[in-house]
Amino acid sequence: MPLAFDILDHDELASTNDEARRLAEEGGREGLVVRAARQTAGRGRQGRPWISDEGNLFMSILLRPEVPMGQAATLPLVAALALADTLAPRMGDTAELTLKWPNDVLIRDRKVSGILLESGGSRQGLWVVIGIGVNITSHPPETMYPATSLAEAGISWDREGLTESYLRTFGNLYQTWQGHGFRPIRRAWLRRAARLGERISVTQGTERLTGIFEDMDETGALRLRLGDGSEKIITAGDVFLGD
Ligand code: BTN
């Protein structure tokens, strides 16, 4: 059965992930979605802030997957694929819509969304919160990675319509992931991957590696072929397209 979602709307929250985590720890059910019109302390990956002005989408989905945490780590890739699949029918040229490892959706090589997974345990077992931010009407001007918005890409979609369509797509892919594991998701993700087989750079703290993006493996890790021919398996980092 596809997951039934319940949207809990707020005008303002510090972070929808914080509220979803609170609900998770209180025993909230799988499928709860916390959404806010704006966030005052939105959080991004690697402890960065996520600018959260009104007009964009900020929501967090509570999941209780019955798998070990290691497997649940592929869920952000499911969430990113779901967003790309949601946006694809609205794109004139779907080649302009790509996925940047691990879970950024890009339009014309600019980041239009961000996904932040957080997890923990409660009496009911493992909980996972997937926080999703989509730049609908605006994007911050100065970001570590160039950003864009749906509006800038010529896609006009309101928060309601986008949320509804996204949750339907995500629910279907989550069901596939539960029934068949990460394998079919991986294949679909790779079909949309930015620069597969080409040069990319990955930063991990102060270290920067450049190589050929060869694959994303069955665990969701990135395989980078370095200049000396060796292979590096990367499980965390920031990818930049090109050198
Ligand atoms: C990234 O750094 O790319 C991830 C950004 C995740 C932002 C979303 S907005 C909704 C949810 N609440 C948060 O505080 N963060 C996530």
PDB file of N, CA and C in Angstrom, residues 92-193:
ATOM      1  N   GLY A  92      10.947  21.767 -20.302  1.00  0.00           N
ATOM      2  CA  GLY A  92      10.969  21.685 -21.760  1.00  0.00           C
ATOM      3  C   GLY A  92      12.028  20.681 -22.193  1.00  0.00           C
ATOM      4  N   ASP A  93      13.220  20.816 -21.644  1.00  0.00           N
ATOM      5  CA  ASP A  93      14.340  19.945 -22.011  1.00  0.00           C
ATOM      6  C   ASP A  93      14.789  19.207 -20.752  1.00  0.00           C
ATOM      7  N   THR A  94      14.432  17.915 -20.656  1.00  0.00           N
ATOM      8  CA  THR A  94      14.729  17.189 -19.410  1.00  0.00           C
ATOM      9  C   THR A  94      16.223  16.954 -19.238  1.00  0.00           C
ATOM     10  N   ALA A  95      17.017  17.136 -20.296  1.00  0.00           N
ATOM     11  CA  ALA A  95      18.473  16.999 -20.145  1.00  0.00           C
ATOM     12  C   ALA A  95      19.011  18.079 -19.217  1.00  0.00           C
ATOM     13  N   GLU A  96      18.254  19.167 -19.054  1.00  0.00           N
ATOM     14  CA  GLU A  96      18.708  20.259 -18.172  1.00  0.00           C
ATOM     15  C   GLU A  96      18.447  19.959 -16.703  1.00  0.00           C
ATOM     16  N   LEU A  97      17.737  18.849 -16.459  1.00  0.00           N
ATOM     17  CA  LEU A  97      17.380  18.474 -15.088  1.00  0.00           C
ATOM     18  C   LEU A  97      18.241  17.287 -14.686  1.00  0.00           C
ATOM     19  N   THR A  98      19.121  17.479 -13.709  1.00  0.00           N
ATOM     20  CA  THR A  98      20.055  16.400 -13.357  1.00  0.00           C
ATOM     21  C   THR A  98      20.162  16.256 -11.838  1.00  0.00           C
ATOM     22  N   LEU A  99      20.796  15.161 -11.442  1.00  0.00           N
ATOM     23  CA  LEU A  99      21.033  14.912 -10.020  1.00  0.00           C
ATOM     24  C   LEU A  99      22.523  14.994  -9.752  1.00  0.00           C
ATOM     25  N   LYS A 100      22.866  15.734  -8.732  1.00  0.00           N
ATOM     26  CA  LYS A 100      24.271  15.838  -8.317  1.00  0.00           C
ATOM     27  C   LYS A 100      24.410  15.059  -7.020  1.00  0.00           C
ATOM     28  N   TRP A 101      25.358  14.128  -7.025  1.00  0.00           N
ATOM     29  CA  TRP A 101      25.534  13.259  -5.862  1.00  0.00           C
ATOM     30  C   TRP A 101      25.766  14.063  -4.598  1.00  0.00           C
ATOM     31  N   PRO A 102      25.158  13.717  -3.436  1.00  0.00           N
ATOM     32  CA  PRO A 102      24.249  12.586  -3.355  1.00  0.00           C
ATOM     33  C   PRO A 102      22.792  12.939  -3.626  1.00  0.00           C
ATOM     34  N   ASN A 103      22.370  14.147  -3.261  1.00  0.00           N
ATOM     35  CA  ASN A 103      20.916  14.356  -3.346  1.00  0.00           C
ATOM     36  C   ASN A 103      20.498  15.776  -3.717  1.00  0.00           C
ATOM     37  N   ASP A 104      21.265  16.411  -4.590  1.00  0.00           N
ATOM     38  CA  ASP A 104      20.870  17.739  -5.071  1.00  0.00           C
ATOM     39  C   ASP A 104      20.221  17.615  -6.438  1.00  0.00           C
ATOM     40  N   VAL A 105      19.114  18.337  -6.617  1.00  0.00           N
ATOM     41  CA  VAL A 105      18.509  18.414  -7.941  1.00  0.00           C
ATOM     42  C   VAL A 105      19.009  19.704  -8.587  1.00  0.00           C
ATOM     43  N   LEU A 106      19.506  19.573  -9.806  1.00  0.00           N
ATOM     44  CA  LEU A 106      20.043  20.735 -10.522  1.00  0.00           C
ATOM     45  C   LEU A 106      19.182  21.039 -11.743  1.00  0.00           C
ATOM     46  N   ILE A 107      19.030  22.320 -12.015  1.00  0.00           N
ATOM     47  CA  ILE A 107      18.464  22.746 -13.296  1.00  0.00           C
ATOM     48  C   ILE A 107      19.536  23.619 -13.942  1.00  0.00           C
ATOM     49  N   ARG A 108      19.935  23.252 -15.145  1.00  0.00           N
ATOM     50  CA  ARG A 108      21.037  23.940 -15.851  1.00  0.00           C
ATOM     51  C   ARG A 108      22.243  24.096 -14.925  1.00  0.00           C
ATOM     52  N   ASP A 109      22.583  23.012 -14.248  1.00  0.00           N
ATOM     53  CA  ASP A 109      23.761  22.944 -13.363  1.00  0.00           C
ATOM     54  C   ASP A 109      23.670  23.815 -12.119  1.00  0.00           C
ATOM     55  N   ARG A 110      22.492  24.304 -11.818  1.00  0.00           N
ATOM     56  CA  ARG A 110      22.345  25.103 -10.587  1.00  0.00           C
ATOM     57  C   ARG A 110      21.391  24.396  -9.647  1.00  0.00           C
ATOM     58  N   LYS A 111      21.694  24.513  -8.369  1.00  0.00           N
ATOM     59  CA  LYS A 111      20.961  23.753  -7.350  1.00  0.00           C
ATOM     60  C   LYS A 111      19.588  24.387  -7.073  1.00  0.00           C
ATOM     61  N   VAL A 112      18.547  23.575  -7.212  1.00  0.00           N
ATOM     62  CA  VAL A 112      17.185  24.097  -7.012  1.00  0.00           C
ATOM     63  C   VAL A 112      16.583  23.583  -5.707  1.00  0.00           C
ATOM     64  N   SER A 113      17.264  22.630  -5.077  1.00  0.00           N
ATOM     65  CA  SER A 113      16.689  22.032  -3.869  1.00  0.00           C
ATOM     66  C   SER A 113      17.800  21.476  -2.989  1.00  0.00           C
ATOM     67  N   GLY A 114      17.419  21.163  -1.753  1.00  0.00           N
ATOM     68  CA  GLY A 114      18.357  20.509  -0.843  1.00  0.00           C
ATOM     69  C   GLY A 114      17.615  19.494   0.002  1.00  0.00           C
ATOM     70  N   ILE A 115      18.309  18.453   0.388  1.00  0.00           N
ATOM     71  CA  ILE A 115      17.695  17.377   1.178  1.00  0.00           C
ATOM     72  C   ILE A 115      18.595  17.065   2.364  1.00  0.00           C
ATOM     73  N   LEU A 116      17.986  16.963   3.534  1.00  0.00           N
ATOM     74  CA  LEU A 116      18.748  16.696   4.763  1.00  0.00           C
ATOM     75  C   LEU A 116      18.104  15.544   5.518  1.00  0.00           C
ATOM     76  N   LEU A 117      18.845  14.434   5.635  1.00  0.00           N
ATOM     77  CA  LEU A 117      18.328  13.270   6.370  1.00  0.00           C
ATOM     78  C   LEU A 117      18.835  13.301   7.811  1.00  0.00           C
ATOM     79  N   GLU A 118      17.927  13.062   8.725  1.00  0.00           N
ATOM     80  CA  GLU A 118      18.311  12.892  10.125  1.00  0.00           C
ATOM     81  C   GLU A 118      17.593  11.656  10.644  1.00  0.00           C
ATOM     82  N   SER A 119      18.222  10.957  11.586  1.00  0.00           N
ATOM     83  CA  SER A 119      17.612   9.706  12.049  1.00  0.00           C
ATOM     84  C   SER A 119      17.912   9.492  13.516  1.00  0.00           C
ATOM     85  N   GLY A 120      17.179   8.582  14.091  1.00  0.00           N
ATOM     86  CA  GLY A 120      17.382   8.266  15.500  1.00  0.00           C
ATOM     87  C   GLY A 120      16.508   7.093  15.881  1.00  0.00           C
ATOM     88  N   GLY A 121      16.485   6.801  17.151  1.00  0.00           N
ATOM     89  CA  GLY A 121      15.672   5.672  17.609  1.00  0.00           C
ATOM     90  C   GLY A 121      14.696   6.132  18.668  1.00  0.00           C
ATOM     91  N   SER A 122      13.497   5.586  18.641  1.00  0.00           N
ATOM     92  CA  SER A 122      12.526   5.820  19.712  1.00  0.00           C
ATOM     93  C   SER A 122      12.010   4.446  20.123  1.00  0.00           C
ATOM     94  N   ARG A 123      11.059   4.406  21.038  1.00  0.00           N
ATOM     95  CA  ARG A 123      10.545   3.104  21.488  1.00  0.00           C
ATOM     96  C   ARG A 123       9.978   2.307  20.310  1.00  0.00           C
ATOM     97  N   GLN A 124       9.511   3.063  19.285  1.00  0.00           N
ATOM     98  CA  GLN A 124       8.922   2.402  18.114  1.00  0.00           C
ATOM     99  C   GLN A 124       9.991   1.941  17.117  1.00  0.00           C
ATOM    100  N   GLY A 125      11.256   2.133  17.433  1.00  0.00           N
ATOM    101  CA  GLY A 125      12.333   1.705  16.520  1.00  0.00           C
ATOM    102  C   GLY A 125      12.930   2.876  15.772  1.00  0.00           C
ATOM    103  N   LEU A 126      13.579   2.563  14.640  1.00  0.00           N
ATOM    104  CA  LEU A 126      14.284   3.591  13.861  1.00  0.00           C
ATOM    105  C   LEU A 126      13.306   4.606  13.276  1.00  0.00           C
ATOM    106  N   TRP A 127      13.643   5.885  13.406  1.00  0.00           N
ATOM    107  CA  TRP A 127      12.897   6.899  12.652  1.00  0.00           C
ATOM    108  C   TRP A 127      13.865   7.656  11.757  1.00  0.00           C
ATOM    109  N   VAL A 128      13.339   8.092  10.638  1.00  0.00           N
ATOM    110  CA  VAL A 128      14.123   8.878   9.683  1.00  0.00           C
ATOM    111  C   VAL A 128      13.301  10.107   9.320  1.00  0.00           C
ATOM    112  N   VAL A 129      13.945  11.257   9.351  1.00  0.00           N
ATOM    113  CA  VAL A 129      13.280  12.487   8.904  1.00  0.00           C
ATOM    114  C   VAL A 129      13.998  12.941   7.647  1.00  0.00           C
ATOM    115  N   ILE A 130      13.228  13.127   6.586  1.00  0.00           N
ATOM    116  CA  ILE A 130      13.817  13.648   5.351  1.00  0.00           C
ATOM    117  C   ILE A 130      13.317  15.065   5.160  1.00  0.00           C
ATOM    118  N   GLY A 131      14.217  16.010   5.294  1.00  0.00           N
ATOM    119  CA  GLY A 131      13.865  17.415   5.120  1.00  0.00           C
ATOM    120  C   GLY A 131      14.156  17.832   3.690  1.00  0.00           C
ATOM    121  N   ILE A 132      13.183  18.529   3.092  1.00  0.00           N
ATOM    122  CA  ILE A 132      13.320  18.919   1.678  1.00  0.00           C
ATOM    123  C   ILE A 132      13.048  20.410   1.546  1.00  0.00           C
ATOM    124  N   GLY A 133      13.949  21.092   0.920  1.00  0.00           N
ATOM    125  CA  GLY A 133      13.735  22.496   0.611  1.00  0.00           C
ATOM    126  C   GLY A 133      13.782  22.670  -0.896  1.00  0.00           C
ATOM    127  N   VAL A 134      12.759  23.316  -1.455  1.00  0.00           N
ATOM    128  CA  VAL A 134      12.758  23.566  -2.904  1.00  0.00           C
ATOM    129  C   VAL A 134      12.617  25.064  -3.130  1.00  0.00           C
ATOM    130  N   ASN A 135      13.525  25.614  -3.920  1.00  0.00           N
ATOM    131  CA  ASN A 135      13.442  27.033  -4.271  1.00  0.00           C
ATOM    132  C   ASN A 135      12.360  27.189  -5.332  1.00  0.00           C
ATOM    133  N   ILE A 136      11.194  27.662  -4.915  1.00  0.00           N
ATOM    134  CA  ILE A 136      10.098  27.809  -5.888  1.00  0.00           C
ATOM    135  C   ILE A 136      10.167  29.201  -6.523  1.00  0.00           C
ATOM    136  N   THR A 137      10.142  30.229  -5.652  1.00  0.00           N
ATOM    137  CA  THR A 137      10.063  31.585  -6.207  1.00  0.00           C
ATOM    138  C   THR A 137      11.393  32.333  -6.144  1.00  0.00           C
ATOM    139  N   SER A 138      12.279  31.922  -5.231  1.00  0.00           N
ATOM    140  CA  SER A 138      13.535  32.676  -5.091  1.00  0.00           C
ATOM    141  C   SER A 138      14.659  31.759  -4.651  1.00  0.00           C
ATOM    142  N   HIS A 139      15.881  32.264  -4.761  1.00  0.00           N
ATOM    143  CA  HIS A 139      17.038  31.524  -4.269  1.00  0.00           C
ATOM    144  C   HIS A 139      18.038  32.523  -3.701  1.00  0.00           C
ATOM    145  N   PRO A 140      18.818  32.088  -2.713  1.00  0.00           N
ATOM    146  CA  PRO A 140      19.788  33.021  -2.145  1.00  0.00           C
ATOM    147  C   PRO A 140      20.831  33.405  -3.189  1.00  0.00           C
ATOM    148  N   PRO A 141      21.294  34.660  -3.185  1.00  0.00           N
ATOM    149  CA  PRO A 141      22.213  35.112  -4.237  1.00  0.00           C
ATOM    150  C   PRO A 141      23.610  34.515  -4.112  1.00  0.00           C
ATOM    151  N   GLU A 142      24.080  34.361  -2.872  1.00  0.00           N
ATOM    152  CA  GLU A 142      25.466  33.890  -2.727  1.00  0.00           C
ATOM    153  C   GLU A 142      25.504  32.605  -1.938  1.00  0.00           C
ATOM    154  N   THR A 143      25.782  31.515  -2.643  1.00  0.00           N
ATOM    155  CA  THR A 143      25.787  30.214  -1.995  1.00  0.00           C
ATOM    156  C   THR A 143      27.063  29.497  -2.406  1.00  0.00           C
ATOM    157  N   MET A 144      27.445  28.498  -1.608  1.00  0.00           N
ATOM    158  CA  MET A 144      28.672  27.758  -1.910  1.00  0.00           C
ATOM    159  C   MET A 144      28.568  27.138  -3.310  1.00  0.00           C
ATOM    160  N   TYR A 145      27.357  26.689  -3.638  1.00  0.00           N
ATOM    161  CA  TYR A 145      27.110  26.096  -4.948  1.00  0.00           C
ATOM    162  C   TYR A 145      26.077  26.967  -5.649  1.00  0.00           C
ATOM    163  N   PRO A 146      26.246  27.312  -6.932  1.00  0.00           N
ATOM    164  CA  PRO A 146      25.284  28.203  -7.587  1.00  0.00           C
ATOM    165  C   PRO A 146      23.854  27.669  -7.480  1.00  0.00           C
ATOM    166  N   ALA A 147      22.933  28.560  -7.174  1.00  0.00           N
ATOM    167  CA  ALA A 147      21.540  28.150  -6.947  1.00  0.00           C
ATOM    168  C   ALA A 147      20.625  28.725  -8.016  1.00  0.00           C
ATOM    169  N   THR A 148      19.437  28.154  -8.113  1.00  0.00           N
ATOM    170  CA  THR A 148      18.403  28.675  -8.996  1.00  0.00           C
ATOM    171  C   THR A 148      17.060  28.406  -8.332  1.00  0.00           C
ATOM    172  N   SER A 149      15.989  28.817  -9.017  1.00  0.00           N
ATOM    173  CA  SER A 149      14.643  28.539  -8.506  1.00  0.00           C
ATOM    174  C   SER A 149      13.801  28.022  -9.668  1.00  0.00           C
ATOM    175  N   LEU A 150      12.659  27.439  -9.327  1.00  0.00           N
ATOM    176  CA  LEU A 150      11.749  26.984 -10.385  1.00  0.00           C
ATOM    177  C   LEU A 150      11.320  28.185 -11.221  1.00  0.00           C
ATOM    178  N   ALA A 151      11.053  29.315 -10.536  1.00  0.00           N
ATOM    179  CA  ALA A 151      10.611  30.512 -11.265  1.00  0.00           C
ATOM    180  C   ALA A 151      11.662  30.926 -12.285  1.00  0.00           C
ATOM    181  N   GLU A 152      12.929  30.928 -11.868  1.00  0.00           N
ATOM    182  CA  GLU A 152      14.002  31.331 -12.783  1.00  0.00           C
ATOM    183  C   GLU A 152      14.092  30.379 -13.970  1.00  0.00           C
ATOM    184  N   ALA A 153      13.731  29.102 -13.719  1.00  0.00           N
ATOM    185  CA  ALA A 153      13.787  28.105 -14.801  1.00  0.00           C
ATOM    186  C   ALA A 153      12.507  28.108 -15.636  1.00  0.00           C
ATOM    187  N   GLY A 154      11.604  29.052 -15.343  1.00  0.00           N
ATOM    188  CA  GLY A 154      10.377  29.166 -16.133  1.00  0.00           C
ATOM    189  C   GLY A 154       9.300  28.170 -15.724  1.00  0.00           C
ATOM    190  N   ILE A 155       9.443  27.583 -14.523  1.00  0.00           N
ATOM    191  CA  ILE A 155       8.423  26.639 -14.052  1.00  0.00           C
ATOM    192  C   ILE A 155       7.579  27.345 -13.007  1.00  0.00           C
ATOM    193  N   SER A 156       6.295  27.483 -13.311  1.00  0.00           N
ATOM    194  CA  SER A 156       5.433  28.157 -12.347  1.00  0.00           C
ATOM    195  C   SER A 156       4.591  27.087 -11.646  1.00  0.00           C
ATOM    196  N   TRP A 157       4.803  26.971 -10.349  1.00  0.00           N
ATOM    197  CA  TRP A 157       4.120  25.926  -9.580  1.00  0.00           C
ATOM    198  C   TRP A 157       3.932  26.450  -8.177  1.00  0.00           C
ATOM    199  N   ASP A 158       2.715  26.277  -7.626  1.00  0.00           N
ATOM    200  CA  ASP A 158       2.541  26.742  -6.251  1.00  0.00           C
ATOM    201  C   ASP A 158       2.930  25.634  -5.276  1.00  0.00           C
ATOM    202  N   ARG A 159       3.069  26.040  -4.025  1.00  0.00           N
ATOM    203  CA  ARG A 159       3.546  25.132  -2.981  1.00  0.00           C
ATOM    204  C   ARG A 159       2.631  23.913  -2.834  1.00  0.00           C
ATOM    205  N   GLU A 160       1.289  24.176  -2.924  1.00  0.00           N
ATOM    206  CA  GLU A 160       0.322  23.093  -2.755  1.00  0.00           C
ATOM    207  C   GLU A 160       0.472  22.040  -3.840  1.00  0.00           C
ATOM    208  N   GLY A 161       0.466  22.530  -5.089  1.00  0.00           N
ATOM    209  CA  GLY A 161       0.534  21.608  -6.231  1.00  0.00           C
ATOM    210  C   GLY A 161       1.833  20.824  -6.225  1.00  0.00           C
ATOM    211  N   LEU A 162       2.920  21.524  -5.920  1.00  0.00           N
ATOM    212  CA  LEU A 162       4.232  20.864  -5.908  1.00  0.00           C
ATOM    213  C   LEU A 162       4.284  19.819  -4.785  1.00  0.00           C
ATOM    214  N   THR A 163       3.781  20.192  -3.604  1.00  0.00           N
ATOM    215  CA  THR A 163       3.808  19.249  -2.470  1.00  0.00           C
ATOM    216  C   THR A 163       3.012  17.995  -2.821  1.00  0.00           C
ATOM    217  N   GLU A 164       1.831  18.192  -3.355  1.00  0.00           N
ATOM    218  CA  GLU A 164       0.944  17.052  -3.663  1.00  0.00           C
ATOM    219  C   GLU A 164       1.602  16.114  -4.683  1.00  0.00           C
ATOM    220  N   SER A 165       2.123  16.716  -5.736  1.00  0.00           N
ATOM    221  CA  SER A 165       2.732  15.913  -6.786  1.00  0.00           C
ATOM    222  C   SER A 165       3.993  15.209  -6.257  1.00  0.00           C
ATOM    223  N   TYR A 166       4.774  15.944  -5.467  1.00  0.00           N
ATOM    224  CA  TYR A 166       6.004  15.363  -4.927  1.00  0.00           C
ATOM    225  C   TYR A 166       5.686  14.178  -4.009  1.00  0.00           C
ATOM    226  N   LEU A 167       4.733  14.361  -3.108  1.00  0.00           N
ATOM    227  CA  LEU A 167       4.455  13.276  -2.153  1.00  0.00           C
ATOM    228  C   LEU A 167       3.929  12.033  -2.863  1.00  0.00           C
ATOM    229  N   ARG A 168       3.168  12.235  -3.926  1.00  0.00           N
ATOM    230  CA  ARG A 168       2.664  11.077  -4.692  1.00  0.00           C
ATOM    231  C   ARG A 168       3.860  10.324  -5.300  1.00  0.00           C
ATOM    232  N   THR A 169       4.758  11.068  -5.914  1.00  0.00           N
ATOM    233  CA  THR A 169       5.919  10.434  -6.551  1.00  0.00           C
ATOM    234  C   THR A 169       6.830   9.794  -5.510  1.00  0.00           C
ATOM    235  N   PHE A 170       7.081  10.533  -4.431  1.00  0.00           N
ATOM    236  CA  PHE A 170       7.953   9.989  -3.385  1.00  0.00           C
ATOM    237  C   PHE A 170       7.333   8.719  -2.788  1.00  0.00           C
ATOM    238  N   GLY A 171       6.021   8.757  -2.542  1.00  0.00           N
ATOM    239  CA  GLY A 171       5.342   7.581  -1.960  1.00  0.00           C
ATOM    240  C   GLY A 171       5.526   6.349  -2.835  1.00  0.00           C
ATOM    241  N   ASN A 172       5.420   6.526  -4.143  1.00  0.00           N
ATOM    242  CA  ASN A 172       5.590   5.387  -5.062  1.00  0.00           C
ATOM    243  C   ASN A 172       7.024   4.863  -5.027  1.00  0.00           C
ATOM    244  N   LEU A 173       7.978   5.781  -5.048  1.00  0.00           N
ATOM    245  CA  LEU A 173       9.383   5.334  -5.038  1.00  0.00           C
ATOM    246  C   LEU A 173       9.753   4.707  -3.692  1.00  0.00           C
ATOM    247  N   TYR A 174       9.180   5.219  -2.622  1.00  0.00           N
ATOM    248  CA  TYR A 174       9.452   4.647  -1.292  1.00  0.00           C
ATOM    249  C   TYR A 174       8.926   3.205  -1.236  1.00  0.00           C
ATOM    250  N   GLN A 175       7.774   3.010  -1.868  1.00  0.00           N
ATOM    251  CA  GLN A 175       7.203   1.659  -1.912  1.00  0.00           C
ATOM    252  C   GLN A 175       8.121   0.718  -2.721  1.00  0.00           C
ATOM    253  N   THR A 176       8.646   1.228  -3.820  1.00  0.00           N
ATOM    254  CA  THR A 176       9.600   0.432  -4.619  1.00  0.00           C
ATOM    255  C   THR A 176      10.828   0.095  -3.784  1.00  0.00           C
ATOM    256  N   TRP A 177      11.334   1.101  -3.083  1.00  0.00           N
ATOM    257  CA  TRP A 177      12.528   0.921  -2.235  1.00  0.00           C
ATOM    258  C   TRP A 177      12.268  -0.115  -1.141  1.00  0.00           C
ATOM    259  N   GLN A 178      11.061  -0.060  -0.552  1.00  0.00           N
ATOM    260  CA  GLN A 178      10.742  -1.027   0.506  1.00  0.00           C
ATOM    261  C   GLN A 178      10.621  -2.446  -0.055  1.00  0.00           C
ATOM    262  N   GLY A 179      10.036  -2.540  -1.256  1.00  0.00           N
ATOM    263  CA  GLY A 179       9.778  -3.862  -1.831  1.00  0.00           C
ATOM    264  C   GLY A 179      10.989  -4.467  -2.533  1.00  0.00           C
ATOM    265  N   HIS A 180      11.792  -3.636  -3.176  1.00  0.00           N
ATOM    266  CA  HIS A 180      12.878  -4.145  -4.035  1.00  0.00           C
ATOM    267  C   HIS A 180      14.251  -3.627  -3.646  1.00  0.00           C
ATOM    268  N   GLY A 181      14.313  -2.808  -2.623  1.00  0.00           N
ATOM    269  CA  GLY A 181      15.612  -2.295  -2.182  1.00  0.00           C
ATOM    270  C   GLY A 181      16.069  -1.118  -3.040  1.00  0.00           C
ATOM    271  N   PHE A 182      17.340  -0.795  -2.914  1.00  0.00           N
ATOM    272  CA  PHE A 182      17.898   0.402  -3.549  1.00  0.00           C
ATOM    273  C   PHE A 182      18.186   0.206  -5.043  1.00  0.00           C
ATOM    274  N   ARG A 183      18.315  -1.072  -5.462  1.00  0.00           N
ATOM    275  CA  ARG A 183      18.773  -1.361  -6.835  1.00  0.00           C
ATOM    276  C   ARG A 183      17.997  -0.599  -7.936  1.00  0.00           C
ATOM    277  N   PRO A 184      16.643  -0.710  -7.972  1.00  0.00           N
ATOM    278  CA  PRO A 184      15.941   0.011  -9.051  1.00  0.00           C
ATOM    279  C   PRO A 184      16.047   1.528  -8.923  1.00  0.00           C
ATOM    280  N   ILE A 185      16.148   2.010  -7.686  1.00  0.00           N
ATOM    281  CA  ILE A 185      16.294   3.466  -7.466  1.00  0.00           C
ATOM    282  C   ILE A 185      17.646   3.908  -8.014  1.00  0.00           C
ATOM    283  N   ARG A 186      18.669   3.107  -7.711  1.00  0.00           N
ATOM    284  CA  ARG A 186      20.027   3.429  -8.164  1.00  0.00           C
ATOM    285  C   ARG A 186      20.059   3.568  -9.688  1.00  0.00           C
ATOM    286  N   ARG A 187      19.437   2.597 -10.360  1.00  0.00           N
ATOM    287  CA  ARG A 187      19.441   2.632 -11.836  1.00  0.00           C
ATOM    288  C   ARG A 187      18.792   3.922 -12.346  1.00  0.00           C
ATOM    289  N   ALA A 188      17.638   4.254 -11.767  1.00  0.00           N
ATOM    290  CA  ALA A 188      16.908   5.454 -12.215  1.00  0.00           C
ATOM    291  C   ALA A 188      17.700   6.714 -11.854  1.00  0.00           C
ATOM    292  N   TRP A 189      18.320   6.699 -10.689  1.00  0.00           N
ATOM    293  CA  TRP A 189      19.126   7.856 -10.254  1.00  0.00           C
ATOM    294  C   TRP A 189      20.266   8.089 -11.244  1.00  0.00           C
ATOM    295  N   LEU A 190      20.952   6.981 -11.610  1.00  0.00           N
ATOM    296  CA  LEU A 190      22.109   7.110 -12.511  1.00  0.00           C
ATOM    297  C   LEU A 190      21.705   7.643 -13.882  1.00  0.00           C
ATOM    298  N   ARG A 191      20.481   7.317 -14.313  1.00  0.00           N
ATOM    299  CA  ARG A 191      20.021   7.835 -15.616  1.00  0.00           C
ATOM    300  C   ARG A 191      19.913   9.357 -15.601  1.00  0.00           C
ATOM    301  N   ARG A 192      19.708   9.921 -14.431  1.00  0.00           N
ATOM    302  CA  ARG A 192      19.590  11.386 -14.335  1.00  0.00           C
ATOM    303  C   ARG A 192      20.875  12.042 -13.808  1.00  0.00           C
ATOM    304  N   ALA A 193      21.928  11.246 -13.586  1.00  0.00           N
ATOM    305  CA  ALA A 193      23.128  11.772 -12.922  1.00  0.00           C
ATOM    306  C   ALA A 193      23.830  12.840 -13.763  1.00  0.00           C
TER     307      ALA A 193
END
